[in-house]
Coordinates of C-alpha atoms in Angstrom, one line a residue:
M205 CA 71.2 -1.3 -29.1
Y206 CA 74.8 -0.1 -29.4
E207 CA 74.2 3.7 -29.5
D208 CA 76.4 4.3 -26.4
Q209 CA 79.3 2.6 -28.2
T210 CA 80.8 5.8 -29.6
Y211 CA 84.3 6.7 -30.5
D212 CA 84.9 8.7 -27.5
I213 CA 83.7 6.0 -25.1
I214 CA 85.5 3.2 -26.8
L215 CA 88.7 5.2 -26.8
E216 CA 88.4 6.2 -23.1
R217 CA 87.8 2.5 -22.2
M218 CA 90.8 1.4 -24.1
M219 CA 93.0 4.3 -22.7
N220 CA 91.9 3.2 -19.0
R221 CA 93.5 -0.2 -19.7
V222 CA 96.9 1.4 -20.3
S223 CA 99.2 1.9 -17.3
D224 CA 99.4 5.5 -16.1
K225 CA 103.2 5.1 -16.3
I226 CA 103.0 5.4 -20.1
D227 CA 102.4 8.7 -22.0
K228 CA 98.7 8.7 -23.0
R229 CA 98.4 12.4 -24.0
P230 CA 97.0 13.2 -27.4
S231 CA 99.5 12.8 -30.2
S232 CA 101.5 10.3 -28.1
P233 CA 102.2 7.0 -29.9
V234 CA 99.9 5.1 -27.6
Y235 CA 97.1 7.5 -28.0
D236 CA 97.4 7.6 -31.7
L237 CA 97.4 3.9 -32.0
H238 CA 94.3 3.4 -29.8
S239 CA 92.5 6.3 -31.5
S240 CA 92.4 4.7 -35.0
T241 CA 91.7 1.3 -33.4
A242 CA 88.7 3.0 -31.6
I243 CA 87.4 4.2 -34.9
E244 CA 87.3 0.7 -36.3
F245 CA 85.7 -0.8 -33.3
Q246 CA 82.9 1.8 -33.6
I247 CA 82.4 0.8 -37.1
L248 CA 82.2 -2.9 -36.0
Y249 CA 79.5 -2.0 -33.3
I250 CA 77.5 -0.2 -36.1
E251 CA 77.7 -3.2 -38.3
L252 CA 77.0 -5.6 -35.5
E253 CA 73.7 -3.7 -34.7
Y254 CA 72.8 -3.8 -38.4
L255 CA 73.2 -7.5 -38.6
I256 CA 71.3 -8.2 -35.4
K257 CA 68.4 -6.1 -36.6
N258 CA 68.3 -8.0 -39.9
S259 CA 68.2 -11.3 -38.1
Y260 CA 64.6 -10.8 -37.0
G261 CA 61.5 -10.6 -39.2
D262 CA 60.0 -7.4 -37.7
T263 CA 63.2 -5.3 -38.2
A264 CA 64.9 -6.9 -41.2
A265 CA 65.4 -4.9 -44.4
R266 CA 63.9 -6.3 -47.6
E267 CA 67.0 -8.2 -48.7
F268 CA 67.4 -10.0 -45.4
L269 CA 63.7 -10.5 -44.9
I270 CA 63.8 -12.5 -48.3
L271 CA 66.5 -14.7 -46.9
L272 CA 64.6 -15.3 -43.6
A273 CA 61.4 -16.1 -45.5
K274 CA 63.1 -18.8 -47.7
D275 CA 63.2 -21.0 -44.4
R276 CA 59.5 -20.8 -44.5
G277 CA 59.3 -21.5 -48.3
L278 CA 58.2 -18.1 -49.2
S279 CA 59.3 -15.4 -51.5
P280 CA 57.9 -12.1 -52.7
E281 CA 55.2 -12.4 -55.3
P282 CA 56.8 -11.3 -58.6
A283 CA 55.5 -8.2 -60.7
T284 CA 53.0 -9.4 -63.4
K285 CA 51.9 -8.0 -66.8
A286 CA 48.4 -6.6 -67.3
I287 CA 46.2 -8.3 -69.8
L288 CA 43.7 -5.8 -71.4
Q289 CA 41.0 -6.0 -74.1
G290 CA 41.6 -4.4 -77.4
E291 CA 39.2 -3.5 -80.1
F292 CA 40.4 -3.3 -83.7
T293 CA 38.7 -2.5 -87.1
P294 CA 38.0 -3.8 -89.5
T295 CA 37.3 -7.0 -87.7
N296 CA 38.6 -9.2 -90.5
I297 CA 42.2 -8.2 -90.0
D298 CA 44.2 -10.6 -87.9
V299 CA 46.5 -8.5 -85.5
T300 CA 47.8 -11.4 -83.3
G301 CA 51.4 -10.9 -82.5
K302 CA 51.4 -7.2 -83.5
R303 CA 52.8 -4.6 -81.1
F304 CA 51.2 -1.3 -80.3
N305 CA 52.1 1.8 -78.3
I306 CA 50.3 4.4 -75.9
G307 CA 52.8 7.0 -74.7
E308 CA 55.9 5.2 -73.2
I309 CA 54.1 1.8 -72.8
N310 CA 54.2 -0.9 -75.3
Y311 CA 51.7 -3.7 -75.9
V312 CA 51.5 -6.9 -77.8
V313 CA 48.4 -8.6 -79.1
T314 CA 48.4 -12.3 -77.7
E315 CA 45.1 -13.9 -78.5
Q316 CA 41.8 -13.4 -80.3
I317 CA 38.6 -13.3 -78.2
T318 CA 36.1 -12.7 -81.0
P319 CA 36.6 -11.1 -84.5
G320 CA 37.9 -7.6 -83.9
T321 CA 38.4 -8.3 -80.0
Y322 CA 41.8 -9.4 -78.7
K323 CA 43.6 -10.0 -75.6
V324 CA 46.5 -7.5 -75.3
Q325 CA 49.5 -7.9 -72.9
C326 CA 51.4 -4.9 -71.6
E327 CA 55.1 -5.4 -72.1
T328 CA 56.0 -3.6 -68.9
E329 CA 55.4 -5.4 -65.6
G330 CA 53.5 -3.8 -62.9
V331 CA 50.4 -1.5 -62.2
V332 CA 51.4 0.9 -64.9
G333 CA 49.8 -1.5 -67.4
N334 CA 46.5 -0.9 -65.8
Q335 CA 46.5 2.9 -66.2
Y336 CA 46.1 3.6 -69.9
L337 CA 43.0 3.0 -72.0
G338 CA 42.2 4.5 -75.4
D339 CA 43.7 4.6 -78.8
M340 CA 46.9 2.8 -79.6
I341 CA 49.4 3.4 -82.4
P342 CA 50.8 0.4 -84.2
M343 CA 54.6 0.1 -84.0
E344 CA 54.9 -1.2 -87.6
Y345 CA 52.6 -0.6 -90.6
I346 CA 49.5 -2.9 -90.6
D347 CA 47.8 -2.9 -94.1
G348 CA 44.0 -2.0 -93.9
L349 CA 44.1 -1.3 -90.1
Q350 CA 41.6 1.5 -89.3
T351 CA 41.4 1.8 -85.4
A352 CA 43.0 0.1 -82.5
S353 CA 42.1 0.9 -78.9
L354 CA 42.2 -0.6 -75.4
T355 CA 38.9 -0.7 -73.8
S356 CA 39.2 -2.5 -70.5
V357 CA 41.4 -4.3 -68.1
L358 CA 40.9 -8.1 -68.0
I359 CA 43.6 -9.2 -65.6
P360 CA 45.3 -6.4 -63.7
G361 CA 49.1 -6.2 -63.6
E362 CA 50.8 -6.0 -60.3
D363 CA 54.0 -4.7 -58.9
E364 CA 56.4 -6.9 -56.8
E365 CA 54.9 -7.6 -53.4
D366 CA 55.3 -4.7 -51.1
T367 CA 57.8 -5.3 -48.3
E368 CA 55.4 -4.8 -45.5
V369 CA 52.8 -7.0 -47.2
F370 CA 55.5 -9.7 -47.6
R371 CA 56.5 -9.2 -44.0
Q372 CA 53.0 -9.9 -42.8
R373 CA 52.7 -12.9 -45.0
Y374 CA 55.9 -14.2 -43.3
F375 CA 54.4 -13.7 -39.9
D376 CA 51.2 -15.3 -40.9
S377 CA 53.1 -18.4 -42.0
F378 CA 53.9 -19.1 -38.3
N379 CA 50.2 -18.5 -37.0
E380 CA 48.3 -20.2 -40.0
Q381 CA 49.6 -23.6 -41.3
S382 CA 48.7 -23.9 -44.9
F383 CA 48.3 -27.5 -45.8
G384 CA 46.0 -29.8 -48.0
G385 CA 43.3 -27.5 -49.0
N386 CA 42.5 -26.0 -45.6
H387 CA 41.4 -22.4 -45.4
A388 CA 44.9 -20.9 -45.0
D389 CA 46.1 -23.0 -47.9
Y390 CA 43.2 -21.7 -50.2
M391 CA 43.7 -18.1 -49.1
A392 CA 47.5 -18.2 -49.7
K393 CA 47.1 -19.9 -53.2
V394 CA 44.2 -17.7 -54.5
K395 CA 45.9 -14.4 -53.4
G396 CA 49.0 -15.6 -55.1
I397 CA 47.3 -15.8 -58.5
E398 CA 48.1 -12.8 -60.6
G399 CA 45.4 -10.2 -60.8
V400 CA 43.6 -11.3 -57.6
G401 CA 43.3 -8.6 -54.9
S402 CA 41.5 -10.4 -52.2
C403 CA 39.3 -13.5 -51.7
K404 CA 36.9 -15.2 -49.6
V405 CA 36.6 -19.0 -49.3
K406 CA 33.6 -20.9 -48.2
R407 CA 33.6 -24.7 -48.0
V408 CA 30.5 -26.8 -48.5
W409 CA 28.9 -23.7 -49.9
N410 CA 26.0 -25.7 -51.4
G411 CA 25.3 -27.1 -47.9
D412 CA 21.7 -26.1 -48.1
I413 CA 21.2 -29.3 -50.2
R414 CA 20.6 -32.3 -47.9
P415 CA 22.4 -35.6 -49.0
A416 CA 19.2 -37.4 -48.3
D417 CA 17.4 -35.4 -51.1
M418 CA 19.7 -36.8 -53.6
I419 CA 19.0 -40.4 -52.9
V420 CA 16.9 -42.2 -55.5
S421 CA 13.2 -42.9 -54.4
T422 CA 10.9 -45.6 -55.8
V423 CA 9.0 -42.7 -57.7
V424 CA 12.3 -41.5 -59.3
K425 CA 13.3 -45.1 -60.1
N426 CA 10.2 -45.7 -62.0
W427 CA 10.4 -42.2 -63.8
Y428 CA 13.9 -43.0 -64.9
E429 CA 13.2 -46.4 -66.2
S430 CA 10.1 -45.1 -68.2
I431 CA 12.1 -42.4 -70.0
I432 CA 15.6 -43.5 -70.2
S433 CA 15.1 -45.3 -73.7
T434 CA 13.5 -42.0 -75.1
V435 CA 16.0 -39.5 -74.2
P436 CA 18.5 -38.1 -76.8
A437 CA 21.7 -40.0 -77.2
A438 CA 23.7 -37.0 -76.2
V439 CA 21.7 -36.8 -72.9
K440 CA 21.5 -40.5 -71.9
P441 CA 25.2 -41.0 -70.6
W442 CA 24.9 -38.0 -68.4
L443 CA 21.5 -38.8 -67.0
T444 CA 22.6 -42.5 -66.5
A445 CA 25.7 -41.3 -64.6
V446 CA 23.8 -39.1 -62.4
Y447 CA 21.1 -41.6 -61.6
N448 CA 23.6 -44.4 -60.9
A449 CA 25.7 -42.1 -58.6
A450 CA 22.4 -41.1 -56.7
K451 CA 21.3 -44.7 -56.5
D452 CA 24.6 -45.8 -55.0
K453 CA 24.7 -42.9 -52.7
K454 CA 27.8 -41.3 -54.1
L455 CA 26.4 -37.8 -54.4
T456 CA 27.5 -35.5 -51.6
V457 CA 27.9 -31.9 -50.8
G458 CA 31.3 -32.6 -49.2
G459 CA 34.3 -31.2 -51.0
T460 CA 32.6 -28.2 -52.6
V461 CA 34.5 -25.0 -52.3
H462 CA 33.2 -21.6 -53.3
V463 CA 35.9 -18.9 -54.0
V464 CA 34.9 -15.3 -54.4
I465 CA 37.5 -12.7 -55.6
T466 CA 38.2 -9.1 -56.3
D467 CA 40.7 -7.9 -58.8
S468 CA 44.1 -6.3 -57.6
D469 CA 43.7 -2.8 -59.4
D470 CA 41.1 -1.3 -57.0
Y471 CA 39.8 -4.4 -55.2
G472 CA 36.8 -4.1 -57.3
E473 CA 34.6 -6.5 -59.4
A474 CA 36.8 -9.1 -61.1
S475 CA 36.4 -9.4 -64.9
S476 CA 34.9 -12.6 -66.4
T477 CA 38.4 -13.3 -67.9
L478 CA 40.0 -13.1 -64.5
V479 CA 37.3 -15.3 -62.9
Q480 CA 37.9 -17.9 -65.6
Y481 CA 41.6 -17.7 -65.3
V482 CA 41.4 -18.3 -61.5
Q483 CA 38.8 -21.2 -62.2
Q484 CA 41.2 -22.9 -64.5
T485 CA 44.2 -22.3 -62.1
L486 CA 42.4 -23.9 -59.1
D487 CA 40.1 -26.4 -60.7
P488 CA 39.6 -26.7 -64.4
E489 CA 35.9 -27.2 -65.1
E490 CA 36.5 -30.0 -67.6
T491 CA 38.2 -32.0 -65.1
A492 CA 36.3 -30.7 -61.9
G493 CA 37.4 -32.4 -58.6
E494 CA 40.2 -34.5 -60.3
G495 CA 43.0 -32.4 -58.9
Y496 CA 44.4 -30.9 -62.1
G497 CA 44.7 -27.6 -60.7
L498 CA 46.0 -26.2 -57.4
A499 CA 42.9 -27.6 -55.6
P500 CA 43.3 -31.0 -54.0
I501 CA 41.6 -34.2 -55.5
G502 CA 38.0 -34.3 -54.4
H503 CA 37.5 -30.5 -54.1
V504 CA 35.0 -29.1 -56.7
V505 CA 35.8 -25.4 -56.8
S506 CA 33.5 -22.7 -58.1
V507 CA 35.0 -19.2 -58.6
A508 CA 33.0 -16.0 -58.8
S509 CA 33.5 -12.3 -58.5
A510 CA 32.4 -10.3 -55.5
S511 CA 29.3 -8.2 -56.4
P512 CA 29.7 -4.6 -56.4
V513 CA 26.9 -2.5 -54.8
S514 CA 26.5 0.9 -56.1
I515 CA 26.0 3.5 -53.2
E516 CA 24.8 7.1 -53.9
V517 CA 26.0 9.5 -51.2
K518 CA 23.8 12.6 -50.5
T519 CA 24.9 15.1 -48.0
T520 CA 24.6 18.7 -46.8
V521 CA 28.0 20.5 -46.6
T522 CA 28.8 23.8 -45.0
F523 CA 31.8 25.5 -46.7
E524 CA 34.6 28.1 -45.7
E525 CA 34.4 31.3 -47.6
G526 CA 35.6 31.0 -51.1
H527 CA 34.8 27.3 -51.3
N528 CA 31.5 25.8 -52.6
W529 CA 30.0 22.5 -54.0
S530 CA 31.2 23.1 -57.5
N531 CA 34.8 23.6 -56.7
T532 CA 34.9 20.9 -53.9
K533 CA 32.7 18.1 -55.2
A534 CA 35.7 16.2 -56.8
A535 CA 37.7 16.3 -53.7
I536 CA 34.7 15.1 -51.7
A537 CA 34.1 12.2 -54.1
E538 CA 37.7 11.3 -54.0
A539 CA 37.8 11.2 -50.1
V540 CA 34.6 9.0 -50.0
D541 CA 36.0 6.7 -52.7
A542 CA 39.1 6.4 -50.6
Y543 CA 37.0 5.1 -47.7
F544 CA 35.1 2.7 -50.0
L545 CA 38.6 1.3 -51.3
E546 CA 39.6 0.6 -47.6
L547 CA 36.4 -1.3 -47.2
R548 CA 37.1 -3.3 -50.2
K549 CA 40.7 -4.0 -49.2
N550 CA 39.5 -5.3 -45.8
W551 CA 36.4 -7.2 -47.4
S552 CA 38.1 -10.6 -47.0
E553 CA 38.6 -10.2 -43.3
T554 CA 35.0 -9.5 -42.4
S555 CA 31.9 -11.6 -42.7
Q556 CA 29.8 -8.5 -43.7
T557 CA 30.8 -4.9 -44.8
I558 CA 29.2 -2.1 -43.1
V559 CA 29.4 1.4 -44.9
R560 CA 29.1 3.9 -41.9
V561 CA 27.7 7.3 -42.3
S562 CA 30.0 8.6 -39.4
Q563 CA 33.0 7.5 -41.4
I564 CA 31.8 9.1 -44.6
E565 CA 31.1 12.4 -42.8
N566 CA 34.5 12.3 -41.1
R567 CA 36.4 11.9 -44.5
I568 CA 34.4 14.7 -46.0
L569 CA 35.4 17.0 -42.9
G570 CA 38.9 16.3 -43.8
V571 CA 38.5 18.0 -47.3
D572 CA 40.0 21.4 -47.6
G573 CA 37.3 24.1 -47.2
V574 CA 34.8 21.9 -45.5
V575 CA 33.4 23.2 -42.1
D576 CA 30.5 21.0 -41.4
V577 CA 28.6 17.8 -42.7
T578 CA 25.1 16.9 -41.9
G579 CA 22.2 14.9 -43.1
T580 CA 24.2 12.2 -45.1
K581 CA 22.1 9.5 -46.7
L582 CA 23.2 6.3 -48.4
N583 CA 20.9 5.4 -51.2
G584 CA 18.3 7.6 -49.8
T585 CA 18.5 6.2 -46.2
A586 CA 19.9 8.1 -43.3
S587 CA 21.7 5.1 -41.7
N588 CA 24.6 2.7 -42.1
M589 CA 24.4 0.4 -44.9
T590 CA 25.2 -3.4 -44.3
L591 CA 26.3 -5.4 -47.3
T592 CA 26.0 -9.3 -47.5
E593 CA 29.1 -11.6 -47.3
F594 CA 29.9 -11.5 -51.1
C595 CA 29.2 -7.8 -51.9
I596 CA 31.5 -4.8 -52.0
P597 CA 30.8 -1.1 -52.0
K598 CA 31.1 1.0 -55.2
L599 CA 30.6 4.8 -55.2
G600 CA 27.7 5.5 -57.4
G601 CA 28.2 9.4 -57.0
V602 CA 28.1 12.2 -54.5
S603 CA 25.5 14.9 -54.5
A604 CA 24.2 17.8 -52.1

């Protein structure tokens, strides 16, 4: 913007304003005075350009973007700690509160799931907590402990929100008004829950049920009256409540919301622990629809994980001299898996995911040592593979 406002140009402009009757040669008092001033003016122009650039969302540096976003009620999602599953033997030892270590990462046991199985929290925030599984070393002596290991990631840890991701969320706040449980509101709230990578939100998801089908008919009324006195005491209040609601036409499919999520680690299948955590955060099952979570009053939310579909890729590859299937297979699998990861990341933006043979062959061609790719099949079929709305691709293997 002010690239042309250099020291030489500023000095020349200043000297042109001085009368020619005065000595303006280098080393003269007037020249020396204006020379030092021109340097300061150049610095001011540089700082002015910096301030202008940081006044706009598309060019602002992170610290200024955060200040701009505060006007929209936004701030970067903070880093979170991973929750993992730990297995300990013997199972009769209580290790709650004990600290363990793998390499440079420390963990603390927070909660028992079942005897010998516990939730373990990484003490370091970020994705680093998702990266290590295996045997742990206790940080203090635990009498009788035989083995301690991490077996799986329950809720992935996340780094602080990336600047460009946060910038896009800032722009989205102008285009999509989040309010009162609309689509944008659900998307923003669910993605903001720790451990969630992406999500799809479907309202009136059980809309295949007609409200008229739930109205009590004469046959149903006669059946209810004939059996209500014989049902177990524990069942009677529930059956009575459902019957009266149907009779009074209070049963409806309105307000039902289906939320399907992936985890934030590799945008893959969410663990049952993460699904339950999101369920409790949005709409606790014990008070469904009563507004005790993030969901508005009257919204009954059902949370589930996206379903992974295993895809076996079989292809014929021509190699350069010195390369063959055995020394290139790992790189080929990595390239295909990277493509599948892209599809999973974009899953929430599409109604269905299409795994394309052409894209797979293009990724394989980019592997060092590969000359040509032909005859690619997905699960035995030589065509693109279309996944349904709530399914995500998972690499089941690559073979020749």
